[in-house]
Coordinates of C-alpha atoms in Angstrom, one line a residue:
X1 CA 46.6 53.7 167.9
X2 CA 47.0 52.5 164.3
X3 CA 44.2 50.0 164.8
X4 CA 41.9 52.8 166.0
X5 CA 42.7 55.0 163.0
X6 CA 42.1 52.1 160.6
X7 CA 38.8 51.3 162.3
X8 CA 37.6 55.0 161.9
X9 CA 38.7 55.0 158.2
X10 CA 36.7 51.8 157.6
X11 CA 33.6 53.3 159.2
X12 CA 33.9 56.5 157.2
X13 CA 34.4 54.6 153.9
X14 CA 31.4 52.3 154.7
X15 CA 29.3 55.2 155.6
X16 CA 30.2 57.0 152.3
X17 CA 29.4 54.0 150.2
X18 CA 26.1 53.6 152.0
X19 CA 25.2 57.2 151.4
X20 CA 26.1 56.8 147.6
X21 CA 24.0 53.7 147.3
X22 CA 21.1 55.4 149.1
X23 CA 21.4 58.4 146.8
X24 CA 21.5 56.2 143.7
X25 CA 18.4 54.3 145.0
X26 CA 16.5 57.5 145.3
X27 CA 17.3 58.7 141.8
X28 CA 14.1 60.0 140.1
X29 CA 12.5 57.7 137.6
X30 CA 12.2 59.1 134.1
X31 CA 8.6 58.9 132.6
X32 CA 6.6 60.4 129.8
X33 CA 3.4 62.3 130.7
X34 CA 0.4 63.9 129.3
X35 CA -1.6 66.8 130.7
X36 CA -5.4 66.2 131.0
X37 CA -7.4 68.6 128.9
X38 CA -11.0 68.4 127.7
X39 CA -10.1 70.7 124.8
X40 CA -7.4 68.4 123.3
X41 CA -6.6 68.3 119.6
X42 CA -8.7 65.1 119.4
X43 CA -11.8 67.3 119.6
X44 CA -11.5 68.2 115.9
X45 CA -11.3 64.6 114.6
X46 CA -10.8 61.1 115.9
X47 CA -7.7 59.2 115.0
X48 CA -7.6 55.4 114.2
X49 CA -5.1 52.9 113.0
X50 CA -5.8 51.5 109.5
X51 CA -4.3 48.9 107.2
X52 CA -3.8 49.4 103.4
X53 CA -5.5 46.8 101.2
X54 CA -5.5 46.2 97.5
X55 CA -8.5 47.3 95.4
X56 CA -8.8 43.8 94.1
X57 CA -6.7 40.5 94.2
X58 CA -6.9 38.0 91.3
X59 CA -5.4 34.5 91.8
X60 CA -4.2 33.0 88.5
X61 CA -3.9 29.2 88.1
X62 CA -3.6 26.5 85.4
X63 CA -6.8 24.6 84.6
X64 CA -5.0 21.2 84.4
X65 CA -2.4 19.3 86.4
X66 CA 1.2 19.2 85.3
X67 CA 4.8 20.1 86.1
X68 CA 5.6 23.8 85.9
X69 CA 8.4 24.4 83.4
X70 CA 9.1 28.0 84.2
X71 CA 7.7 31.1 86.0
X72 CA 8.4 34.3 84.2
X73 CA 7.4 36.9 86.9
X74 CA 8.6 37.9 90.3
X75 CA 6.9 39.4 93.3
X76 CA 6.4 43.2 93.0
X77 CA 6.6 43.1 89.2
X78 CA 4.1 45.0 87.1
X79 CA 2.3 42.9 84.5
X80 CA -0.2 43.7 81.7
X81 CA -3.3 41.8 80.7
X82 CA -2.3 39.0 78.3
X83 CA 1.3 38.8 79.5
X84 CA 2.8 35.3 79.9
X85 CA 3.0 34.4 83.6
X86 CA 4.2 30.8 83.6
X87 CA 4.4 27.7 81.4
X88 CA 3.7 24.0 82.1
X89 CA 5.4 21.0 80.5
X90 CA 3.4 20.6 77.3
X91 CA 4.9 17.3 76.0
X92 CA 1.8 15.2 76.7
X93 CA -0.5 18.0 75.3
X94 CA 1.5 18.1 72.0
X95 CA 1.3 14.3 71.6
X96 CA -2.5 14.4 72.2
X97 CA -2.7 17.2 69.6
X98 CA -0.7 15.3 67.1
X99 CA -3.1 12.3 67.6
X100 CA -6.1 14.5 67.2
X101 CA -4.8 16.1 64.0
X102 CA -4.1 12.6 62.5
X103 CA -7.7 11.5 63.5
X104 CA -9.1 14.6 61.9
X105 CA -7.1 14.0 58.7
X106 CA -8.4 10.4 58.5
X107 CA -12.0 11.5 59.1
X108 CA -11.8 14.1 56.4
X109 CA -10.3 11.7 53.9
X110 CA -13.1 9.2 54.6
X111 CA -15.7 11.9 54.2
X112 CA -14.3 12.9 50.9
X113 CA -14.1 9.3 49.5
X114 CA -17.5 8.2 50.8
X115 CA -18.9 11.5 49.7
X116 CA -18.6 10.5 46.0
X117 CA -20.3 7.2 46.7
X118 CA -23.1 9.0 48.5
X119 CA -23.5 11.4 45.6
X120 CA -23.8 8.4 43.2
X121 CA -26.5 6.8 45.4
X122 CA -24.4 3.8 46.1
X123 CA -23.8 4.4 49.9
X124 CA -26.5 3.7 52.4
X125 CA -27.8 6.8 54.2
X126 CA -27.1 5.2 57.6
X127 CA -23.4 4.7 56.8
X128 CA -23.1 8.2 55.4
X129 CA -24.5 9.6 58.7
X130 CA -22.0 7.5 60.7
X131 CA -19.1 8.9 58.6
X132 CA -20.3 12.5 59.2
X133 CA -20.6 11.8 63.0
X134 CA -17.0 10.5 63.0
X135 CA -15.8 13.7 61.4
X136 CA -17.7 15.8 64.0
X137 CA -16.2 13.8 66.8
X138 CA -12.7 14.1 65.4
X139 CA -13.2 17.9 65.1
X140 CA -14.3 18.1 68.7
X141 CA -11.3 16.1 69.9
X142 CA -9.0 18.4 67.9
X143 CA -10.5 21.5 69.5
X144 CA -10.0 19.9 73.0
X145 CA -6.4 19.0 72.2
X146 CA -5.7 22.6 71.0
X147 CA -7.3 24.0 74.2
X148 CA -5.2 21.7 76.4
X149 CA -2.0 22.8 74.7
X150 CA -3.0 26.5 75.0
X151 CA -3.8 25.9 78.7
X152 CA -0.1 25.0 79.3
X153 CA 0.6 28.7 79.0
X154 CA -0.7 30.9 81.8
X155 CA -1.3 34.5 80.9
X156 CA -2.4 37.4 83.1
X157 CA -6.2 38.0 82.9
X158 CA -5.8 41.5 84.3
X159 CA -3.1 44.2 84.7
X160 CA -1.6 44.8 88.1
X161 CA 1.3 44.0 90.4
X162 CA 2.4 40.4 91.3
X163 CA 1.7 40.2 95.0
X164 CA 2.8 36.7 95.8
X165 CA 4.4 33.9 93.8
X166 CA 3.2 30.6 95.2
X167 CA 4.6 28.0 92.8
X168 CA 8.1 27.7 91.2
X169 CA 9.7 25.9 88.3
X170 CA 9.8 22.1 88.8
X171 CA 6.8 21.9 91.1
X172 CA 3.5 20.1 90.2
X173 CA 0.6 22.5 89.7
X174 CA -2.9 21.2 90.5
X175 CA -6.1 22.4 88.8
X176 CA -7.1 25.8 90.2
X177 CA -4.1 26.0 92.5
X178 CA -2.9 29.6 92.5
X179 CA 0.5 30.1 90.8
X180 CA 0.6 33.9 91.6
X181 CA -1.7 36.7 92.8
X182 CA -2.2 39.8 90.8
X183 CA -3.0 42.9 92.8
X184 CA -4.8 46.0 91.5
X185 CA -3.3 48.9 93.5
X186 CA -4.0 51.8 91.1
X187 CA -6.6 52.5 93.8
X188 CA -6.4 51.1 97.3
X189 CA -8.6 50.8 100.4
X190 CA -7.7 51.6 104.0
X191 CA -9.5 49.3 106.4
X192 CA -10.3 50.7 109.9
X193 CA -12.2 49.1 112.8
X194 CA -14.7 51.6 114.3
X195 CA -16.3 51.0 117.8
X196 CA -20.1 50.5 117.6
X197 CA -20.8 53.7 119.6
X198 CA -19.0 55.8 116.9
X199 CA -19.8 54.0 113.6
X200 CA -23.2 55.8 113.3
X201 CA -21.5 59.2 112.9
X202 CA -19.5 58.0 109.9
X203 CA -21.3 58.1 106.5
X204 CA -20.1 57.1 103.0
X205 CA -19.2 60.8 102.4
X206 CA -17.4 61.5 105.7
X207 CA -14.1 63.2 104.9
X208 CA -10.8 61.9 106.3
X209 CA -7.1 62.5 106.3
X210 CA -4.8 59.4 106.0
X211 CA -1.1 59.5 107.0
X212 CA 1.3 56.7 106.1
X213 CA 4.6 57.0 108.0
X214 CA 6.3 54.3 105.9
X215 CA 6.4 56.7 102.9
X216 CA 6.0 60.0 104.8
X217 CA 2.9 61.1 102.9
X218 CA -0.7 62.1 103.6
X219 CA -3.8 61.5 101.5
X220 CA -7.3 62.7 101.4
X221 CA -9.7 59.8 101.8
X222 CA -12.5 59.2 99.4
X223 CA -15.7 57.2 99.4
X224 CA -16.3 54.9 102.4
X225 CA -17.7 51.4 102.5
X226 CA -19.3 50.5 105.8
X227 CA -19.5 46.9 107.1
X228 CA -22.8 45.8 108.5
X229 CA -21.6 42.9 110.7
X230 CA -19.7 43.6 114.0
X231 CA -16.8 41.6 115.3
X232 CA -18.2 39.4 118.1
X233 CA -15.2 40.0 120.4
X234 CA -14.4 43.7 119.9
X235 CA -17.8 45.0 118.9
X236 CA -16.2 47.0 116.1
X237 CA -17.3 47.5 112.5
X238 CA -14.9 47.4 109.6
X239 CA -15.0 50.4 107.2
X240 CA -12.9 50.8 104.0
X241 CA -11.8 54.2 102.7
X242 CA -11.0 54.4 99.0
X243 CA -7.7 56.2 98.2
X244 CA -6.3 57.0 94.7
X245 CA -2.9 55.5 94.3
X246 CA -1.8 56.4 90.8
X247 CA 2.0 56.4 91.6
X248 CA 1.6 53.0 93.4
X249 CA 3.4 54.2 96.5
X250 CA 0.8 52.8 98.8
X251 CA 1.3 49.0 99.2
X252 CA -0.9 46.4 100.8
X253 CA -0.1 45.9 104.5
X254 CA 1.2 49.4 105.2
X255 CA 0.0 50.9 108.5
X256 CA -1.9 54.2 108.2
X257 CA -3.2 56.8 110.7
X258 CA -6.7 57.8 109.9
X259 CA -8.4 61.0 111.1
X260 CA -12.0 61.8 110.3
X261 CA -12.7 65.5 110.0
X262 CA -16.4 65.4 110.4
X263 CA -18.2 66.9 113.4
X264 CA -18.0 64.8 116.6
X265 CA -21.0 64.3 118.9
X266 CA -21.1 66.8 121.8
X267 CA -20.5 64.2 124.5
X268 CA -17.3 63.1 122.9
X269 CA -16.1 66.6 122.3
X270 CA -16.2 67.4 126.1
X271 CA -14.6 64.2 127.3
X272 CA -10.9 63.9 128.2
X273 CA -9.0 61.1 126.6
X274 CA -5.7 59.2 127.3
X275 CA -3.8 56.4 125.5
X276 CA -5.4 53.1 126.3
X277 CA -2.1 51.7 127.7
X278 CA -2.1 54.5 130.4
X279 CA -5.0 52.9 132.2
X280 CA -4.0 50.1 134.6
X281 CA -6.0 47.5 136.5
X282 CA -5.6 46.4 140.1
X283 CA -6.0 42.9 141.4
X284 CA -9.6 43.6 142.4
X285 CA -10.5 44.8 138.9
X286 CA -10.6 48.5 139.6
X287 CA -8.9 50.9 137.2
X288 CA -6.4 53.6 137.9
X289 CA -3.8 55.8 136.3
X290 CA -0.5 57.1 137.6
X291 CA -0.7 60.9 138.3
X292 CA 2.1 63.3 139.1
X293 CA 1.8 65.6 142.2
X294 CA 3.3 69.0 142.5
X295 CA 6.3 67.6 144.3
X296 CA 7.0 65.3 141.3
X297 CA 5.9 62.1 143.1
X298 CA 3.7 59.4 141.4
X299 CA 0.4 58.4 142.9
X300 CA -2.4 55.9 141.9
X301 CA -5.6 57.8 140.9
X302 CA -8.8 55.7 140.4
X303 CA -10.7 56.5 137.2
X304 CA -13.9 55.6 135.4
X305 CA -13.5 55.0 131.7
X306 CA -15.9 55.4 128.7
X307 CA -15.6 54.3 125.1
X308 CA -12.5 53.9 123.0
X309 CA -11.5 56.3 120.2
X310 CA -8.9 54.5 118.1
X311 CA -5.9 54.0 120.4
X312 CA -7.3 56.3 123.1
X313 CA -9.9 55.9 125.7
X314 CA -12.4 58.4 127.3
X315 CA -12.0 59.2 131.0
X316 CA -15.4 59.9 132.4
X317 CA -14.4 60.7 136.0
X318 CA -11.5 60.6 138.4
X319 CA -9.2 63.2 136.9
X320 CA -9.3 67.0 136.8
X321 CA -8.3 69.4 134.1
X322 CA -4.5 70.2 133.9
X323 CA -3.6 67.0 135.9
X324 CA -0.5 65.3 134.7
X325 CA -0.8 61.6 133.9
X326 CA 2.1 59.1 133.2
X327 CA 1.7 57.5 129.7
X328 CA 5.1 55.7 129.4
X329 CA 7.4 54.3 132.1
X330 CA 4.7 53.5 134.6
X331 CA 6.0 49.9 134.9
X332 CA 8.8 51.2 137.2
X333 CA 6.6 53.2 139.5
X334 CA 5.3 52.6 143.0
X335 CA 3.3 54.8 145.3
X336 CA 5.3 58.0 146.0
X337 CA 8.1 57.4 143.5
X338 CA 10.0 60.5 142.5
X339 CA 9.9 61.1 138.8
X340 CA 11.3 63.4 136.1
X341 CA 9.6 64.1 132.8

């Protein structure tokens, strides 16, 4: 009898565990969704991702070769025009200057002594010309020696911010090798890549709103520079939007969200859009998105896409208005999966 009771208990426990496992296996998958609407907020302006760039970058370098004695600036430091940036070991330059000064003194002394002979008519004209040539040569060598000594000091040719320091004390600097880069960020540019189908609607005066999450601020974009050569792979054109940056809060490399506020062509205004990542591809190359039915189950829905608009893509057909589409968490889905959102 005891064996029968133990057997029944084992069956009941196994059945209970099996039911719990089955219940856990059928737990709905959490996803993020977006409802299809042809009258979405994107109809009032297209949003793109941009990168902040400096207005101008100036690489500063020594004109000669030598060992760097010290570098007096650090990255991110503000510098003024004429400020000392770095110094090179000037021992050899000073020795050359001393030799040039001695040669200049000797040439001037010879000019003075032979000048009296020339004035008395007792010095041949050819010799007098030769003495004058030596004086001119000594003067030229002195100027070169002074310039070489001065070039051992590297000063800022413009005002700005030190972007990158590329050489440190004790390293050998080569001619024209950048020691540091000075960035002008009193005004900056925001670079945006625009698809070829949309670049025609943007002019140099198109207004824009630029949001930079890194500093939590928005800016009104200014004049636009339009590139005329497309990227061969993406078929996009680079444009650059000028933005005042008097407080220097915007730094090169920051990511910006750019929205143009000009009128959008009619065909774009009537089209539904989704995040590019929401569109998936089957093995046969056809495209689909995961849609949510009324019973909260996920299903593959074939779609036909159009042009991209920043990080979104136009859906030309395959979906209806008010249909719910999965935008995040689709990696866990299979046909008929229960979801919550």
